[in-house]
Structures are given as structure tokens and as C-alpha cells.
């Protein structure tokens, strides 16, 4: 029993710090938040903060990168808006669970992605999404679902394709959060899938 206490204290402290940061983001946006703001809201010392995290960016993304990259392993499935593009054997698996998460954390994503001006945040999320899309494209390559980029420029072309997919996803998500939130995550996922991977039978 006693050996578990430090682990519980660590989890509790980290949860308080993350909750403090998210509350501050909701109130004032991300850019102006300081470490002192976070520790004051969480009622912990500055040294305690740095025993867990190196910066507010480290706190913000703690656990997020591993979770995000794991979404490519999510089994495809339908949603509550009828048959989904995800029902096809080939699709980007990350989009629906990520859209559902974005919907549940709308204010956070509006503050950091839509309205936020901190380039480091956008660069970090973009880089993570590009890596995730690269992995998914490699998976779909294995079943011949995507045309392989040929020739000596193949790697560069695939990198460009991954960035294009991410750009489309972020653009669609920003539009959804700012003006069309009445649409479900499942409906937005269908729009994304049909845009990026149109059904050849529908042509």
C-alpha cells in the first residue's frame, strides 16, 4: 500500500497542473500564461512544477503525442450518423476518434488551434499529425489502397501528400469549430474521408 502512495501523489499533482492550465487557457488564451499562473492556480510550488515538466508546452502535450499516434491503430467503425466512410476497408482511422476528442474539448482546441497565435503549438500538432498520416498511408499502401509515389522524388511526394492531408483536416476542423459545430463528429469525419479518399464507385 505504501509503495503506491508516491504514484498517487504524482498523478494527483500532474492532474492539478493540467487542470489549472486548461482552466487558464479557457479564461485568457494560451500565449500569456506563465508558470507562476499555473502553479498559483494549482496551489503547488514552482519547484514542484519543474520536477514534473520542463515548460508549459511540456505540460500541455504530456501524454498527448503517444495518444495521438495510437489513433492510427484504432479499428475502423461506424458512428451515429449512418454508414460512415470509416466503414470502408480503407480509411484514415485517426480522424473520427480525434474529432470526437476535439468536440469534447472544444474550448481548448479553439484557444490553441483556431484562435491561438503561438506558432510552436501549431507546429507541434502539425508535426504529430503528419507523422500519424505517414503511418496510415504506409498501412494503406500495404493493401494497395493508395498509389505509391514512384521515382527518386517519391519520398518528397509522399511527405507533401501527408502535409496536404493534415492541412485539409486542420482546415475542416477549424471551420467546424467556428461555424458549423451543429454537425456531428461523425458527419465531419465523412466529409473528411470523402474529400481525401473519394469512393471510386461513386464516380
PDB file of C-alpha atoms in Angstrom:
ATOM      1  CA  UNK A   1       0.000   0.000   0.000  1.00  0.00           C
ATOM      2  CA  UNK A   2       2.691   2.491   0.959  1.00  0.00           C
ATOM      3  CA  UNK A   3       4.609   1.887  -2.257  1.00  0.00           C
ATOM      4  CA  UNK A   4       1.649   3.179  -4.264  1.00  0.00           C
ATOM      5  CA  UNK A   5       1.307   6.491  -2.397  1.00  0.00           C
ATOM      6  CA  UNK A   6       4.037   8.354  -4.322  1.00  0.00           C
ATOM      7  CA  UNK A   7       2.464   7.262  -7.607  1.00  0.00           C
ATOM      8  CA  UNK A   8      -0.928   8.559  -6.492  1.00  0.00           C
ATOM      9  CA  UNK A   9       0.612  11.836  -5.351  1.00  0.00           C
ATOM     10  CA  UNK A  10       2.396  12.232  -8.683  1.00  0.00           C
ATOM     11  CA  UNK A  11      -0.789  11.570 -10.642  1.00  0.00           C
ATOM     12  CA  UNK A  12      -2.754  13.943  -8.426  1.00  0.00           C
ATOM     13  CA  UNK A  13      -0.178  16.730  -8.801  1.00  0.00           C
ATOM     14  CA  UNK A  14       0.025  16.301 -12.557  1.00  0.00           C
ATOM     15  CA  UNK A  15      -3.756  16.294 -12.830  1.00  0.00           C
ATOM     16  CA  UNK A  16      -3.984  19.526 -10.832  1.00  0.00           C
ATOM     17  CA  UNK A  17      -1.351  21.183 -13.015  1.00  0.00           C
ATOM     18  CA  UNK A  18      -3.081  20.097 -16.240  1.00  0.00           C
ATOM     19  CA  UNK A  19      -6.489  21.202 -14.952  1.00  0.00           C
ATOM     20  CA  UNK A  20      -5.016  24.562 -13.937  1.00  0.00           C
ATOM     21  CA  UNK A  21      -3.508  25.074 -17.386  1.00  0.00           C
ATOM     22  CA  UNK A  22      -6.731  24.154 -19.179  1.00  0.00           C
ATOM     23  CA  UNK A  23      -8.760  26.463 -16.953  1.00  0.00           C
ATOM     24  CA  UNK A  24      -6.362  29.335 -17.646  1.00  0.00           C
ATOM     25  CA  UNK A  25      -6.480  28.648 -21.393  1.00  0.00           C
ATOM     26  CA  UNK A  26     -10.259  28.810 -21.243  1.00  0.00           C
ATOM     27  CA  UNK A  27     -10.124  32.133 -19.395  1.00  0.00           C
ATOM     28  CA  UNK A  28      -7.343  34.030 -21.121  1.00  0.00           C
ATOM     29  CA  UNK A  29      -5.874  32.064 -24.016  1.00  0.00           C
ATOM     30  CA  UNK A  30      -2.594  30.197 -24.053  1.00  0.00           C
ATOM     31  CA  UNK A  31       0.110  32.664 -25.044  1.00  0.00           C
ATOM     32  CA  UNK A  32       0.169  34.880 -21.951  1.00  0.00           C
ATOM     33  CA  UNK A  33       0.051  32.113 -19.360  1.00  0.00           C
ATOM     34  CA  UNK A  34       3.149  31.874 -17.158  1.00  0.00           C
ATOM     35  CA  UNK A  35       4.463  29.091 -14.960  1.00  0.00           C
ATOM     36  CA  UNK A  36       3.560  31.256 -11.967  1.00  0.00           C
ATOM     37  CA  UNK A  37      -0.030  31.439 -13.197  1.00  0.00           C
ATOM     38  CA  UNK A  38      -0.208  27.665 -13.456  1.00  0.00           C
ATOM     39  CA  UNK A  39       1.398  26.902 -10.096  1.00  0.00           C
ATOM     40  CA  UNK A  40      -0.692  29.554  -8.389  1.00  0.00           C
ATOM     41  CA  UNK A  41      -3.921  28.110  -9.779  1.00  0.00           C
ATOM     42  CA  UNK A  42      -2.847  24.563  -8.917  1.00  0.00           C
ATOM     43  CA  UNK A  43      -1.553  25.654  -5.487  1.00  0.00           C
ATOM     44  CA  UNK A  44       1.829  23.977  -5.918  1.00  0.00           C
ATOM     45  CA  UNK A  45       5.341  25.332  -5.777  1.00  0.00           C
ATOM     46  CA  UNK A  46       7.450  26.272  -8.775  1.00  0.00           C
ATOM     47  CA  UNK A  47       9.998  23.602  -7.884  1.00  0.00           C
ATOM     48  CA  UNK A  48       7.195  21.026  -7.864  1.00  0.00           C
ATOM     49  CA  UNK A  49       6.212  22.066 -11.373  1.00  0.00           C
ATOM     50  CA  UNK A  50       9.759  21.630 -12.671  1.00  0.00           C
ATOM     51  CA  UNK A  51      10.088  18.253 -11.003  1.00  0.00           C
ATOM     52  CA  UNK A  52       7.386  17.065 -13.413  1.00  0.00           C
ATOM     53  CA  UNK A  53       7.636  19.265 -16.521  1.00  0.00           C
ATOM     54  CA  UNK A  54      10.211  21.394 -18.274  1.00  0.00           C
ATOM     55  CA  UNK A  55       7.801  24.031 -19.628  1.00  0.00           C
ATOM     56  CA  UNK A  56       4.140  24.817 -20.113  1.00  0.00           C
ATOM     57  CA  UNK A  57       4.404  23.231 -23.578  1.00  0.00           C
ATOM     58  CA  UNK A  58       5.655  20.034 -21.959  1.00  0.00           C
ATOM     59  CA  UNK A  59       2.662  20.115 -19.603  1.00  0.00           C
ATOM     60  CA  UNK A  60       0.226  20.862 -22.427  1.00  0.00           C
ATOM     61  CA  UNK A  61       1.367  17.940 -24.576  1.00  0.00           C
ATOM     62  CA  UNK A  62       2.054  15.476 -21.772  1.00  0.00           C
ATOM     63  CA  UNK A  63       0.729  12.118 -22.950  1.00  0.00           C
ATOM     64  CA  UNK A  64      -0.906  13.712 -25.992  1.00  0.00           C
ATOM     65  CA  UNK A  65       1.692  12.651 -28.547  1.00  0.00           C
ATOM     66  CA  UNK A  66       1.546   8.972 -27.578  1.00  0.00           C
ATOM     67  CA  UNK A  67      -2.247   9.037 -27.552  1.00  0.00           C
ATOM     68  CA  UNK A  68      -2.460  10.818 -30.894  1.00  0.00           C
ATOM     69  CA  UNK A  69      -0.065   8.470 -32.650  1.00  0.00           C
ATOM     70  CA  UNK A  70      -2.010   5.494 -31.272  1.00  0.00           C
ATOM     71  CA  UNK A  71      -5.142   6.600 -33.139  1.00  0.00           C
ATOM     72  CA  UNK A  72      -3.831   5.097 -36.362  1.00  0.00           C
ATOM     73  CA  UNK A  73      -4.292   1.685 -34.749  1.00  0.00           C
ATOM     74  CA  UNK A  74      -7.965   2.316 -33.959  1.00  0.00           C
ATOM     75  CA  UNK A  75     -10.225  -0.218 -35.616  1.00  0.00           C
ATOM     76  CA  UNK A  76     -12.474   1.468 -38.200  1.00  0.00           C
ATOM     77  CA  UNK A  77     -16.153   1.613 -37.393  1.00  0.00           C
ATOM     78  CA  UNK A  78     -19.376   3.492 -37.945  1.00  0.00           C
ATOM     79  CA  UNK A  79     -20.860   6.266 -35.878  1.00  0.00           C
ATOM     80  CA  UNK A  80     -24.271   7.623 -35.024  1.00  0.00           C
ATOM     81  CA  UNK A  81     -24.819   9.395 -38.332  1.00  0.00           C
ATOM     82  CA  UNK A  82     -25.500   6.387 -40.536  1.00  0.00           C
ATOM     83  CA  UNK A  83     -22.936   4.370 -42.530  1.00  0.00           C
ATOM     84  CA  UNK A  84     -19.584   6.085 -42.339  1.00  0.00           C
ATOM     85  CA  UNK A  85     -16.694   6.421 -44.712  1.00  0.00           C
ATOM     86  CA  UNK A  86     -14.832   4.632 -41.943  1.00  0.00           C
ATOM     87  CA  UNK A  87     -16.860   1.519 -42.781  1.00  0.00           C
ATOM     88  CA  UNK A  88     -14.797   1.110 -45.933  1.00  0.00           C
ATOM     89  CA  UNK A  89     -11.898  -1.254 -45.554  1.00  0.00           C
ATOM     90  CA  UNK A  90      -9.524   1.610 -46.263  1.00  0.00           C
ATOM     91  CA  UNK A  91      -9.733   4.927 -44.490  1.00  0.00           C
ATOM     92  CA  UNK A  92      -7.811   7.245 -42.216  1.00  0.00           C
ATOM     93  CA  UNK A  93      -8.508   5.762 -38.817  1.00  0.00           C
ATOM     94  CA  UNK A  94      -7.345   8.674 -36.710  1.00  0.00           C
ATOM     95  CA  UNK A  95      -9.925  11.226 -37.772  1.00  0.00           C
ATOM     96  CA  UNK A  96     -13.121  10.082 -36.047  1.00  0.00           C
ATOM     97  CA  UNK A  97     -11.681   9.457 -32.548  1.00  0.00           C
ATOM     98  CA  UNK A  98      -9.712  12.706 -32.813  1.00  0.00           C
ATOM     99  CA  UNK A  99     -12.795  14.653 -33.924  1.00  0.00           C
ATOM    100  CA  UNK A 100     -14.759  13.216 -31.016  1.00  0.00           C
ATOM    101  CA  UNK A 101     -11.988  14.304 -28.654  1.00  0.00           C
ATOM    102  CA  UNK A 102     -11.921  17.765 -30.210  1.00  0.00           C
ATOM    103  CA  UNK A 103     -15.692  18.021 -29.777  1.00  0.00           C
ATOM    104  CA  UNK A 104     -15.388  17.134 -26.080  1.00  0.00           C
ATOM    105  CA  UNK A 105     -12.587  19.681 -25.598  1.00  0.00           C
ATOM    106  CA  UNK A 106     -13.934  22.375 -27.920  1.00  0.00           C
ATOM    107  CA  UNK A 107     -12.828  25.401 -25.917  1.00  0.00           C
ATOM    108  CA  UNK A 108      -9.320  24.056 -25.528  1.00  0.00           C
ATOM    109  CA  UNK A 109      -8.894  23.438 -29.244  1.00  0.00           C
ATOM    110  CA  UNK A 110     -10.423  26.780 -30.132  1.00  0.00           C
ATOM    111  CA  UNK A 111      -7.929  28.522 -27.844  1.00  0.00           C
ATOM    112  CA  UNK A 112      -4.860  26.624 -29.031  1.00  0.00           C
ATOM    113  CA  UNK A 113      -5.578  25.806 -32.681  1.00  0.00           C
ATOM    114  CA  UNK A 114      -8.237  28.137 -34.039  1.00  0.00           C
ATOM    115  CA  UNK A 115      -7.628  31.401 -32.194  1.00  0.00           C
ATOM    116  CA  UNK A 116      -4.180  30.693 -30.807  1.00  0.00           C
ATOM    117  CA  UNK A 117      -1.257  32.567 -32.287  1.00  0.00           C
ATOM    118  CA  UNK A 118       1.559  30.544 -30.736  1.00  0.00           C
ATOM    119  CA  UNK A 119       3.391  29.070 -33.725  1.00  0.00           C
ATOM    120  CA  UNK A 120       5.064  26.414 -31.573  1.00  0.00           C
ATOM    121  CA  UNK A 121       1.720  24.843 -30.725  1.00  0.00           C
ATOM    122  CA  UNK A 122       0.572  24.673 -34.338  1.00  0.00           C
ATOM    123  CA  UNK A 123       3.974  23.346 -35.448  1.00  0.00           C
ATOM    124  CA  UNK A 124       3.927  20.646 -32.753  1.00  0.00           C
ATOM    125  CA  UNK A 125       0.405  19.475 -33.577  1.00  0.00           C
ATOM    126  CA  UNK A 126       1.058  19.641 -37.311  1.00  0.00           C
ATOM    127  CA  UNK A 127       4.236  17.570 -36.966  1.00  0.00           C
ATOM    128  CA  UNK A 128       2.436  14.945 -34.880  1.00  0.00           C
ATOM    129  CA  UNK A 129      -0.431  14.734 -37.362  1.00  0.00           C
ATOM    130  CA  UNK A 130       1.955  14.464 -40.319  1.00  0.00           C
ATOM    131  CA  UNK A 131       3.745  11.558 -38.649  1.00  0.00           C
ATOM    132  CA  UNK A 132       0.395   9.921 -37.918  1.00  0.00           C
ATOM    133  CA  UNK A 133      -0.760  10.351 -41.531  1.00  0.00           C
ATOM    134  CA  UNK A 134       2.538   8.949 -42.840  1.00  0.00           C
ATOM    135  CA  UNK A 135       1.970   5.812 -40.772  1.00  0.00           C
ATOM    136  CA  UNK A 136      -1.587   5.461 -42.002  1.00  0.00           C
ATOM    137  CA  UNK A 137      -0.535   5.956 -45.619  1.00  0.00           C
ATOM    138  CA  UNK A 138       2.093   3.239 -45.187  1.00  0.00           C
ATOM    139  CA  UNK A 139      -0.590   0.921 -43.790  1.00  0.00           C
ATOM    140  CA  UNK A 140      -2.892   1.621 -46.729  1.00  0.00           C
ATOM    141  CA  UNK A 141      -0.010   1.126 -49.156  1.00  0.00           C
ATOM    142  CA  UNK A 142       0.276  -2.439 -47.907  1.00  0.00           C
ATOM    143  CA  UNK A 143      -3.190  -3.256 -49.239  1.00  0.00           C
ATOM    144  CA  UNK A 144      -2.723  -1.266 -52.422  1.00  0.00           C
ATOM    145  CA  UNK A 145      -5.227   1.390 -51.396  1.00  0.00           C
ATOM    146  CA  UNK A 146      -3.006   4.335 -52.189  1.00  0.00           C
ATOM    147  CA  UNK A 147      -0.854   4.899 -55.215  1.00  0.00           C
ATOM    148  CA  UNK A 148       2.781   4.606 -54.332  1.00  0.00           C
ATOM    149  CA  UNK A 149       4.929   7.625 -55.119  1.00  0.00           C
ATOM    150  CA  UNK A 150       7.392   6.416 -57.727  1.00  0.00           C
ATOM    151  CA  UNK A 151      10.861   7.549 -58.710  1.00  0.00           C
ATOM    152  CA  UNK A 152      13.590   9.327 -56.863  1.00  0.00           C
ATOM    153  CA  UNK A 153      11.193  12.045 -55.684  1.00  0.00           C
ATOM    154  CA  UNK A 154       8.808   9.511 -54.158  1.00  0.00           C
ATOM    155  CA  UNK A 155       9.664  10.289 -50.530  1.00  0.00           C
ATOM    156  CA  UNK A 156       9.266  14.020 -51.061  1.00  0.00           C
ATOM    157  CA  UNK A 157       5.944  13.490 -52.840  1.00  0.00           C
ATOM    158  CA  UNK A 158       4.649  11.331 -50.001  1.00  0.00           C
ATOM    159  CA  UNK A 159       5.745  13.963 -47.496  1.00  0.00           C
ATOM    160  CA  UNK A 160       3.842  16.544 -49.492  1.00  0.00           C
ATOM    161  CA  UNK A 161       0.782  14.301 -49.580  1.00  0.00           C
ATOM    162  CA  UNK A 162       0.904  13.857 -45.807  1.00  0.00           C
ATOM    163  CA  UNK A 163       1.096  17.615 -45.279  1.00  0.00           C
ATOM    164  CA  UNK A 164      -1.825  18.111 -47.688  1.00  0.00           C
ATOM    165  CA  UNK A 165      -3.968  15.623 -45.734  1.00  0.00           C
ATOM    166  CA  UNK A 166      -3.123  17.352 -42.454  1.00  0.00           C
ATOM    167  CA  UNK A 167      -3.833  20.761 -43.939  1.00  0.00           C
ATOM    168  CA  UNK A 168      -7.242  19.576 -45.093  1.00  0.00           C
ATOM    169  CA  UNK A 169      -8.013  18.068 -41.692  1.00  0.00           C
ATOM    170  CA  UNK A 170      -6.993  21.186 -39.750  1.00  0.00           C
ATOM    171  CA  UNK A 171      -8.831  23.469 -42.152  1.00  0.00           C
ATOM    172  CA  UNK A 172     -12.006  21.429 -41.908  1.00  0.00           C
ATOM    173  CA  UNK A 173     -11.698  21.212 -38.118  1.00  0.00           C
ATOM    174  CA  UNK A 174     -11.243  24.979 -37.757  1.00  0.00           C
ATOM    175  CA  UNK A 175     -14.315  25.577 -39.911  1.00  0.00           C
ATOM    176  CA  UNK A 176     -16.269  23.063 -37.835  1.00  0.00           C
ATOM    177  CA  UNK A 177     -15.325  24.637 -34.515  1.00  0.00           C
ATOM    178  CA  UNK A 178     -16.014  28.197 -35.570  1.00  0.00           C
ATOM    179  CA  UNK A 179     -19.155  27.951 -37.632  1.00  0.00           C
ATOM    180  CA  UNK A 180     -20.653  24.501 -38.029  1.00  0.00           C
ATOM    181  CA  UNK A 181     -20.420  22.838 -34.634  1.00  0.00           C
ATOM    182  CA  UNK A 182     -24.024  21.690 -35.023  1.00  0.00           C
ATOM    183  CA  UNK A 183     -22.651  18.967 -37.312  1.00  0.00           C
ATOM    184  CA  UNK A 184     -21.612  15.787 -35.551  1.00  0.00           C
ATOM    185  CA  UNK A 185     -18.066  14.478 -35.398  1.00  0.00           C
ATOM    186  CA  UNK A 186     -19.287  11.533 -37.464  1.00  0.00           C
ATOM    187  CA  UNK A 187     -20.596  13.822 -40.190  1.00  0.00           C
ATOM    188  CA  UNK A 188     -17.352  15.795 -40.293  1.00  0.00           C
ATOM    189  CA  UNK A 189     -15.413  12.543 -40.492  1.00  0.00           C
ATOM    190  CA  UNK A 190     -17.446  11.509 -43.525  1.00  0.00           C
ATOM    191  CA  UNK A 191     -16.722  14.864 -45.194  1.00  0.00           C
ATOM    192  CA  UNK A 192     -13.001  14.421 -44.499  1.00  0.00           C
ATOM    193  CA  UNK A 193     -12.824  10.809 -45.664  1.00  0.00           C
ATOM    194  CA  UNK A 194     -14.760  11.522 -48.863  1.00  0.00           C
ATOM    195  CA  UNK A 195     -12.568  14.530 -49.577  1.00  0.00           C
ATOM    196  CA  UNK A 196      -9.268  12.733 -49.080  1.00  0.00           C
ATOM    197  CA  UNK A 197     -10.236   9.216 -50.173  1.00  0.00           C
ATOM    198  CA  UNK A 198     -13.221   9.523 -52.518  1.00  0.00           C
ATOM    199  CA  UNK A 199     -15.096   6.305 -53.153  1.00  0.00           C
ATOM    200  CA  UNK A 200     -14.189   5.225 -56.712  1.00  0.00           C
ATOM    201  CA  UNK A 201     -17.583   3.523 -57.048  1.00  0.00           C
ATOM    202  CA  UNK A 202     -19.283   6.879 -56.539  1.00  0.00           C
ATOM    203  CA  UNK A 203     -17.508   8.462 -59.510  1.00  0.00           C
TER     204      UNK A 203
END
